[in-house]
Amino acid sequence: GQQVMQIPQYQHVQEGEDFTTYCNSSTTLSNIQWYKQRPGGHPVFLIQLVKSGEVKKQKRLTFQFGEAKKNSSLHITATQTTDVGTYFCAGPNYGGSQGNLIFGKGTKLSVKP
Amino acid sequence: DSGVTQTPKHLITATGQRVTLRCSPRSGDLSVYWYQQSLDQGLQFLIQYYNGEERAKGNILERFSAQQFPDLHSELNLSSLELGDSALYFCASSQSTGARMGGYTFGSGTRLTVV
């Protein structure tokens, strides 16, 4: 079945260092979404990428959708302690016809002050 | 407050019992999704409803069932509970479905502990 994989599973960084998480899908995606879940919290929608090769920025966060629309990445520049949490990518299931999402297992980011 | 309301926040129950989790979607959202989050297992899709009708099923056990009511709130029923059913259960909603879905709004979840 359709799979969405993320690496790494865990990342520990020193505050101020950069961080990148990668997402790969077994199938071509019509779009990809990113979510952040703080410890003890619920996932919060960050962004949706739709176009091949699309790059979007939100302050220190840069999101990229691959040319083949099967992979994506999230890069955080100069991490802060507020960036702590688990970052999930998600792609539409059933080719997007139904609307539900398949989530990757997430990358858990810890930031040492 | 995300706008998606889930109750209860915590639930402790014994094996073999039955529980009902409740979700009210964000105002205006027609789609409701249920996900299970176990430790280190990510978010597993259970079931989706759109405007009262079941749209898709994921890895939902036969012991589990759900429905969406005319006022769009949804309930997830878990029966014959086993220790392995202990998890966080999230409800999420979105305005539409398919290609125009946009991002989900998640509720704060129900933490189920089966003892």
PDB file of C-alpha atoms in Angstrom:
ATOM      1  CA  GLY A   1       0.000   0.000   0.000  1.00  0.00           C
ATOM      2  CA  GLN A   2       0.882   3.664  -0.182  1.00  0.00           C
ATOM      3  CA  GLN A   3       3.588   4.706   2.237  1.00  0.00           C
ATOM      4  CA  VAL A   4       5.036   7.987   3.405  1.00  0.00           C
ATOM      5  CA  MET A   5       8.440   7.747   5.033  1.00  0.00           C
ATOM      6  CA  GLN A   6      10.367  10.317   7.006  1.00  0.00           C
ATOM      7  CA  ILE A   7      13.976  10.523   8.066  1.00  0.00           C
ATOM      8  CA  PRO A   8      15.522  10.953  10.475  1.00  0.00           C
ATOM      9  CA  GLN A   9      13.256   9.634  13.214  1.00  0.00           C
ATOM     10  CA  TYR A  10      15.024  11.760  15.831  1.00  0.00           C
ATOM     11  CA  GLN A  11      17.277  14.796  15.618  1.00  0.00           C
ATOM     12  CA  HIS A  12      19.066  16.484  18.477  1.00  0.00           C
ATOM     13  CA  VAL A  13      20.597  19.871  17.746  1.00  0.00           C
ATOM     14  CA  GLN A  14      22.253  22.699  19.595  1.00  0.00           C
ATOM     15  CA  GLU A  15      20.278  25.907  19.574  1.00  0.00           C
ATOM     16  CA  GLY A  16      21.325  27.935  16.560  1.00  0.00           C
ATOM     17  CA  GLU A  17      22.104  24.914  14.388  1.00  0.00           C
ATOM     18  CA  ASP A  18      20.109  24.121  11.285  1.00  0.00           C
ATOM     19  CA  PHE A  19      17.719  21.173  10.984  1.00  0.00           C
ATOM     20  CA  THR A  20      16.325  19.282   8.013  1.00  0.00           C
ATOM     21  CA  THR A  21      13.765  16.493   7.800  1.00  0.00           C
ATOM     22  CA  TYR A  22      13.059  14.533   4.636  1.00  0.00           C
ATOM     23  CA  CYS A  23       9.868  12.948   3.443  1.00  0.00           C
ATOM     24  CA  ASN A  24       9.480  10.330   0.708  1.00  0.00           C
ATOM     25  CA  SER A  25       6.319   8.882  -0.763  1.00  0.00           C
ATOM     26  CA  SER A  26       5.940   5.549  -2.522  1.00  0.00           C
ATOM     27  CA  THR A  27       3.564   7.226  -4.985  1.00  0.00           C
ATOM     28  CA  THR A  28       3.331  10.573  -6.743  1.00  0.00           C
ATOM     29  CA  LEU A  29       1.412  13.056  -4.637  1.00  0.00           C
ATOM     30  CA  SER A  30      -1.000  15.750  -5.754  1.00  0.00           C
ATOM     31  CA  ASN A  31       0.145  17.785  -2.766  1.00  0.00           C
ATOM     32  CA  ILE A  32       2.058  17.413   0.457  1.00  0.00           C
ATOM     33  CA  GLN A  33       1.338  18.918   3.844  1.00  0.00           C
ATOM     34  CA  TRP A  34       3.486  19.541   6.897  1.00  0.00           C
ATOM     35  CA  TYR A  35       2.366  19.547  10.517  1.00  0.00           C
ATOM     36  CA  LYS A  36       4.047  20.267  13.830  1.00  0.00           C
ATOM     37  CA  GLN A  37       3.114  18.581  17.089  1.00  0.00           C
ATOM     38  CA  ARG A  38       4.522  20.080  20.265  1.00  0.00           C
ATOM     39  CA  PRO A  39       5.147  17.701  23.194  1.00  0.00           C
ATOM     40  CA  GLY A  40       1.800  16.881  24.775  1.00  0.00           C
ATOM     41  CA  GLY A  41      -0.059  18.724  22.038  1.00  0.00           C
ATOM     42  CA  HIS A  42      -1.916  18.031  18.862  1.00  0.00           C
ATOM     43  CA  PRO A  43      -0.693  18.321  15.263  1.00  0.00           C
ATOM     44  CA  VAL A  44      -0.930  21.810  13.834  1.00  0.00           C
ATOM     45  CA  PHE A  45      -1.049  22.451  10.103  1.00  0.00           C
ATOM     46  CA  LEU A  46       1.976  24.384   8.826  1.00  0.00           C
ATOM     47  CA  ILE A  47       1.765  24.437   5.044  1.00  0.00           C
ATOM     48  CA  GLN A  48       0.612  22.723   1.872  1.00  0.00           C
ATOM     49  CA  LEU A  49       2.744  22.420  -1.267  1.00  0.00           C
ATOM     50  CA  VAL A  50       1.070  21.681  -4.580  1.00  0.00           C
ATOM     51  CA  LYS A  51       3.379  22.423  -7.488  1.00  0.00           C
ATOM     52  CA  SER A  52       6.353  20.400  -8.674  1.00  0.00           C
ATOM     53  CA  GLY A  53       9.573  21.992  -7.401  1.00  0.00           C
ATOM     54  CA  GLU A  54       7.653  24.429  -5.204  1.00  0.00           C
ATOM     55  CA  VAL A  55       9.558  26.193  -2.429  1.00  0.00           C
ATOM     56  CA  LYS A  56       7.796  28.108   0.331  1.00  0.00           C
ATOM     57  CA  LYS A  57       9.218  29.977   3.289  1.00  0.00           C
ATOM     58  CA  GLN A  58       7.752  30.801   6.667  1.00  0.00           C
ATOM     59  CA  LYS A  59      10.278  32.895   8.587  1.00  0.00           C
ATOM     60  CA  ARG A  60      13.069  30.423   9.431  1.00  0.00           C
ATOM     61  CA  LEU A  61      11.253  27.436   7.890  1.00  0.00           C
ATOM     62  CA  THR A  62      11.761  26.464   4.247  1.00  0.00           C
ATOM     63  CA  PHE A  63       9.572  23.822   2.637  1.00  0.00           C
ATOM     64  CA  GLN A  64      10.338  22.156  -0.665  1.00  0.00           C
ATOM     65  CA  PHE A  65       8.343  19.804  -2.904  1.00  0.00           C
ATOM     66  CA  GLY A  66      10.373  17.628  -5.239  1.00  0.00           C
ATOM     67  CA  GLU A  67      10.243  17.838  -9.007  1.00  0.00           C
ATOM     68  CA  ALA A  68       8.742  14.354  -9.242  1.00  0.00           C
ATOM     69  CA  LYS A  69       6.244  15.192  -6.471  1.00  0.00           C
ATOM     70  CA  LYS A  70       7.325  12.149  -4.472  1.00  0.00           C
ATOM     71  CA  ASN A  71       9.547  13.822  -1.914  1.00  0.00           C
ATOM     72  CA  SER A  72       9.659  16.890   0.248  1.00  0.00           C
ATOM     73  CA  SER A  73      11.832  18.518   2.857  1.00  0.00           C
ATOM     74  CA  LEU A  74      11.528  20.940   5.735  1.00  0.00           C
ATOM     75  CA  HIS A  75      14.557  22.986   6.695  1.00  0.00           C
ATOM     76  CA  ILE A  76      14.769  25.128   9.800  1.00  0.00           C
ATOM     77  CA  THR A  77      17.524  27.723   9.950  1.00  0.00           C
ATOM     78  CA  ALA A  78      19.085  28.611  13.292  1.00  0.00           C
ATOM     79  CA  THR A  79      16.840  26.472  15.484  1.00  0.00           C
ATOM     80  CA  GLN A  80      15.327  27.867  18.653  1.00  0.00           C
ATOM     81  CA  THR A  81      13.929  26.062  21.686  1.00  0.00           C
ATOM     82  CA  THR A  82      10.465  26.958  20.446  1.00  0.00           C
ATOM     83  CA  ASP A  83      11.050  24.669  17.443  1.00  0.00           C
ATOM     84  CA  VAL A  84      10.969  21.580  19.686  1.00  0.00           C
ATOM     85  CA  GLY A  85       8.376  19.054  18.616  1.00  0.00           C
ATOM     86  CA  THR A  86       7.611  16.387  16.062  1.00  0.00           C
ATOM     87  CA  TYR A  87       7.309  17.368  12.418  1.00  0.00           C
ATOM     88  CA  PHE A  88       5.053  15.257  10.210  1.00  0.00           C
ATOM     89  CA  CYS A  89       4.637  15.249   6.481  1.00  0.00           C
ATOM     90  CA  ALA A  90       1.399  13.923   5.001  1.00  0.00           C
ATOM     91  CA  GLY A  91       0.151  13.074   1.554  1.00  0.00           C
ATOM     92  CA  PRO A  92      -3.325  12.376   0.188  1.00  0.00           C
ATOM     93  CA  ASN A  93      -4.467   8.781   0.367  1.00  0.00           C
ATOM     94  CA  TYR A  94      -6.324   7.062  -2.474  1.00  0.00           C
ATOM     95  CA  GLY A  95      -4.629   9.353  -4.951  1.00  0.00           C
ATOM     96  CA  GLY A  96      -6.332  12.285  -3.317  1.00  0.00           C
ATOM     97  CA  SER A  97      -9.832  11.294  -4.384  1.00  0.00           C
ATOM     98  CA  GLN A  98     -11.098  10.874  -0.846  1.00  0.00           C
ATOM     99  CA  GLY A  99      -9.244  13.588   0.949  1.00  0.00           C
ATOM    100  CA  ASN A 100      -7.809  11.697   3.871  1.00  0.00           C
ATOM    101  CA  LEU A 101      -4.100  11.912   4.551  1.00  0.00           C
ATOM    102  CA  ILE A 102      -1.350   9.383   5.120  1.00  0.00           C
ATOM    103  CA  PHE A 103       1.148  10.691   7.647  1.00  0.00           C
ATOM    104  CA  GLY A 104       4.805   9.882   7.922  1.00  0.00           C
ATOM    105  CA  LYS A 105       5.995   8.714  11.338  1.00  0.00           C
ATOM    106  CA  GLY A 106       7.511  12.111  11.977  1.00  0.00           C
ATOM    107  CA  THR A 107      10.869  13.537  12.950  1.00  0.00           C
ATOM    108  CA  LYS A 108      11.191  14.399  16.610  1.00  0.00           C
ATOM    109  CA  LEU A 109      13.348  17.488  17.083  1.00  0.00           C
ATOM    110  CA  SER A 110      14.976  18.349  20.365  1.00  0.00           C
ATOM    111  CA  VAL A 111      16.942  21.571  20.807  1.00  0.00           C
ATOM    112  CA  LYS A 112      19.583  22.009  23.466  1.00  0.00           C
ATOM    113  CA  PRO A 113      19.845  25.585  24.697  1.00  0.00           C
TER     114      PRO A 113
ATOM    115  CA  ASP B   1      -8.468  26.493  20.930  1.00  0.00           C
ATOM    116  CA  SER B   2      -8.299  24.973  17.441  1.00  0.00           C
ATOM    117  CA  GLY B   3     -12.073  24.978  16.966  1.00  0.00           C
ATOM    118  CA  VAL B   4     -12.282  21.174  16.982  1.00  0.00           C
ATOM    119  CA  THR B   5     -13.614  19.902  20.302  1.00  0.00           C
ATOM    120  CA  GLN B   6     -12.923  16.419  21.571  1.00  0.00           C
ATOM    121  CA  THR B   7     -14.304  14.868  24.726  1.00  0.00           C
ATOM    122  CA  PRO B   8     -13.304  13.420  27.034  1.00  0.00           C
ATOM    123  CA  LYS B   9      -9.648  14.447  27.249  1.00  0.00           C
ATOM    124  CA  HIS B  10      -8.704  11.401  29.279  1.00  0.00           C
ATOM    125  CA  LEU B  11     -10.332   8.012  29.650  1.00  0.00           C
ATOM    126  CA  ILE B  12      -9.245   5.065  31.764  1.00  0.00           C
ATOM    127  CA  THR B  13     -11.158   1.853  31.370  1.00  0.00           C
ATOM    128  CA  ALA B  14     -10.776  -1.876  31.801  1.00  0.00           C
ATOM    129  CA  THR B  15     -10.202  -4.511  29.161  1.00  0.00           C
ATOM    130  CA  GLY B  16     -13.378  -5.771  27.549  1.00  0.00           C
ATOM    131  CA  GLN B  17     -15.221  -2.507  28.063  1.00  0.00           C
ATOM    132  CA  ARG B  18     -16.740  -0.151  25.496  1.00  0.00           C
ATOM    133  CA  VAL B  19     -16.146   3.595  25.236  1.00  0.00           C
ATOM    134  CA  THR B  20     -17.369   6.439  23.051  1.00  0.00           C
ATOM    135  CA  LEU B  21     -15.197   9.328  21.971  1.00  0.00           C
ATOM    136  CA  ARG B  22     -16.859  12.484  20.761  1.00  0.00           C
ATOM    137  CA  CYS B  23     -15.772  15.140  18.293  1.00  0.00           C
ATOM    138  CA  SER B  24     -17.301  18.431  17.184  1.00  0.00           C
ATOM    139  CA  PRO B  25     -15.654  19.753  14.032  1.00  0.00           C
ATOM    140  CA  ARG B  26     -14.675  23.346  13.407  1.00  0.00           C
ATOM    141  CA  SER B  27     -17.610  25.477  12.356  1.00  0.00           C
ATOM    142  CA  GLY B  28     -18.166  25.152   8.614  1.00  0.00           C
ATOM    143  CA  ASP B  29     -16.067  22.012   8.193  1.00  0.00           C
ATOM    144  CA  LEU B  30     -17.919  19.112   6.608  1.00  0.00           C
ATOM    145  CA  SER B  31     -15.202  16.445   6.757  1.00  0.00           C
ATOM    146  CA  VAL B  32     -14.251  14.628   9.936  1.00  0.00           C
ATOM    147  CA  TYR B  33     -11.341  12.240  10.267  1.00  0.00           C
ATOM    148  CA  TRP B  34     -10.299   9.946  13.111  1.00  0.00           C
ATOM    149  CA  TYR B  35      -6.670   9.046  13.722  1.00  0.00           C
ATOM    150  CA  GLN B  36      -4.965   6.857  16.289  1.00  0.00           C
ATOM    151  CA  GLN B  37      -1.547   7.815  17.615  1.00  0.00           C
ATOM    152  CA  SER B  38       0.353   5.167  19.534  1.00  0.00           C
ATOM    153  CA  LEU B  39       3.799   5.647  21.005  1.00  0.00           C
ATOM    154  CA  ASP B  40       6.298   6.013  18.156  1.00  0.00           C
ATOM    155  CA  GLN B  41       3.686   4.885  15.643  1.00  0.00           C
ATOM    156  CA  GLY B  42       2.765   8.162  14.078  1.00  0.00           C
ATOM    157  CA  LEU B  43      -0.782   8.957  13.067  1.00  0.00           C
ATOM    158  CA  GLN B  44      -2.790   6.001  11.771  1.00  0.00           C
ATOM    159  CA  PHE B  45      -5.894   6.854   9.741  1.00  0.00           C
ATOM    160  CA  LEU B  46      -9.021   5.138  11.010  1.00  0.00           C
ATOM    161  CA  ILE B  47     -12.052   6.544   9.224  1.00  0.00           C
ATOM    162  CA  GLN B  48     -13.382   9.593   7.378  1.00  0.00           C
ATOM    163  CA  TYR B  49     -16.838  11.123   7.133  1.00  0.00           C
ATOM    164  CA  TYR B  50     -18.066  13.840   4.835  1.00  0.00           C
ATOM    165  CA  ASN B  51     -21.365  15.586   5.470  1.00  0.00           C
ATOM    166  CA  GLY B  52     -22.779  12.613   7.326  1.00  0.00           C
ATOM    167  CA  GLU B  53     -21.581   9.871   5.015  1.00  0.00           C
ATOM    168  CA  GLU B  54     -18.664   7.505   5.430  1.00  0.00           C
ATOM    169  CA  ARG B  55     -16.029   8.323   2.803  1.00  0.00           C
ATOM    170  CA  ALA B  56     -13.064   6.118   3.534  1.00  0.00           C
ATOM    171  CA  LYS B  57     -11.819   3.518   5.957  1.00  0.00           C
ATOM    172  CA  GLY B  58      -8.265   2.982   7.005  1.00  0.00           C
ATOM    173  CA  ASN B  59      -6.799   0.536   9.463  1.00  0.00           C
ATOM    174  CA  ILE B  60      -9.889   0.461  11.652  1.00  0.00           C
ATOM    175  CA  LEU B  61     -10.539  -2.693  13.621  1.00  0.00           C
ATOM    176  CA  GLU B  62     -13.919  -4.428  13.416  1.00  0.00           C
ATOM    177  CA  ARG B  63     -14.322  -3.715  17.141  1.00  0.00           C
ATOM    178  CA  PHE B  64     -14.302  -0.014  16.309  1.00  0.00           C
ATOM    179  CA  SER B  65     -17.087   1.904  14.637  1.00  0.00           C
ATOM    180  CA  ALA B  66     -17.949   5.516  14.021  1.00  0.00           C
ATOM    181  CA  GLN B  67     -20.684   7.755  12.749  1.00  0.00           C
ATOM    182  CA  GLN B  68     -21.296  11.384  11.868  1.00  0.00           C
ATOM    183  CA  PHE B  69     -24.570  12.922  12.900  1.00  0.00           C
ATOM    184  CA  PRO B  70     -26.724  15.525  11.076  1.00  0.00           C
ATOM    185  CA  ASP B  71     -25.195  18.317  13.166  1.00  0.00           C
ATOM    186  CA  LEU B  72     -21.801  17.053  11.863  1.00  0.00           C
ATOM    187  CA  HIS B  73     -20.430  15.953  15.200  1.00  0.00           C
ATOM    188  CA  SER B  74     -18.895  12.505  15.157  1.00  0.00           C
ATOM    189  CA  GLU B  75     -18.487   9.654  17.602  1.00  0.00           C
ATOM    190  CA  LEU B  76     -15.927   6.872  17.616  1.00  0.00           C
ATOM    191  CA  ASN B  77     -17.023   3.744  19.436  1.00  0.00           C
ATOM    192  CA  LEU B  78     -14.392   1.335  20.691  1.00  0.00           C
ATOM    193  CA  SER B  79     -15.588  -2.005  22.067  1.00  0.00           C
ATOM    194  CA  SER B  80     -14.088  -5.161  23.581  1.00  0.00           C
ATOM    195  CA  LEU B  81     -11.128  -3.019  24.513  1.00  0.00           C
ATOM    196  CA  GLU B  82      -7.668  -4.547  24.699  1.00  0.00           C
ATOM    197  CA  LEU B  83      -4.484  -3.253  26.304  1.00  0.00           C
ATOM    198  CA  GLY B  84      -3.117  -2.507  22.838  1.00  0.00           C
ATOM    199  CA  ASP B  85      -5.916  -0.041  22.181  1.00  0.00           C
ATOM    200  CA  SER B  86      -4.331   2.377  24.619  1.00  0.00           C
ATOM    201  CA  ALA B  87      -3.411   5.410  22.531  1.00  0.00           C
ATOM    202  CA  LEU B  88      -4.185   9.007  21.704  1.00  0.00           C
ATOM    203  CA  TYR B  89      -7.215   9.328  19.465  1.00  0.00           C
ATOM    204  CA  PHE B  90      -7.386  12.484  17.395  1.00  0.00           C
ATOM    205  CA  CYS B  91     -10.259  13.914  15.499  1.00  0.00           C
ATOM    206  CA  ALA B  92      -9.565  16.366  12.697  1.00  0.00           C
ATOM    207  CA  SER B  93     -11.774  18.341  10.375  1.00  0.00           C
ATOM    208  CA  SER B  94     -11.469  20.123   7.062  1.00  0.00           C
ATOM    209  CA  GLN B  95     -13.765  22.256   4.949  1.00  0.00           C
ATOM    210  CA  SER B  96     -13.959  19.928   2.006  1.00  0.00           C
ATOM    211  CA  THR B  97     -12.405  16.777   0.718  1.00  0.00           C
ATOM    212  CA  GLY B  98     -10.354  15.616  -2.220  1.00  0.00           C
ATOM    213  CA  ALA B  99      -8.012  17.948  -4.056  1.00  0.00           C
ATOM    214  CA  ARG B 100      -9.409  21.084  -2.412  1.00  0.00           C
ATOM    215  CA  MET B 101      -9.135  19.691   1.084  1.00  0.00           C
ATOM    216  CA  GLY B 102      -6.506  22.017   2.486  1.00  0.00           C
ATOM    217  CA  GLY B 103      -5.029  21.427   5.899  1.00  0.00           C
ATOM    218  CA  TYR B 104      -6.636  19.567   8.755  1.00  0.00           C
ATOM    219  CA  THR B 105      -7.565  21.198  12.023  1.00  0.00           C
ATOM    220  CA  PHE B 106      -6.944  18.740  14.826  1.00  0.00           C
ATOM    221  CA  GLY B 107      -8.645  18.534  18.168  1.00  0.00           C
ATOM    222  CA  SER B 108      -6.638  18.175  21.352  1.00  0.00           C
ATOM    223  CA  GLY B 109      -7.250  14.424  21.404  1.00  0.00           C
ATOM    224  CA  THR B 110      -8.570  11.820  23.812  1.00  0.00           C
ATOM    225  CA  ARG B 111      -5.976   9.823  25.694  1.00  0.00           C
ATOM    226  CA  LEU B 112      -7.348   6.317  26.216  1.00  0.00           C
ATOM    227  CA  THR B 113      -5.744   4.035  28.754  1.00  0.00           C
ATOM    228  CA  VAL B 114      -6.947   0.444  28.930  1.00  0.00           C
ATOM    229  CA  VAL B 115      -5.974  -1.351  32.138  1.00  0.00           C
TER     230      VAL B 115
END
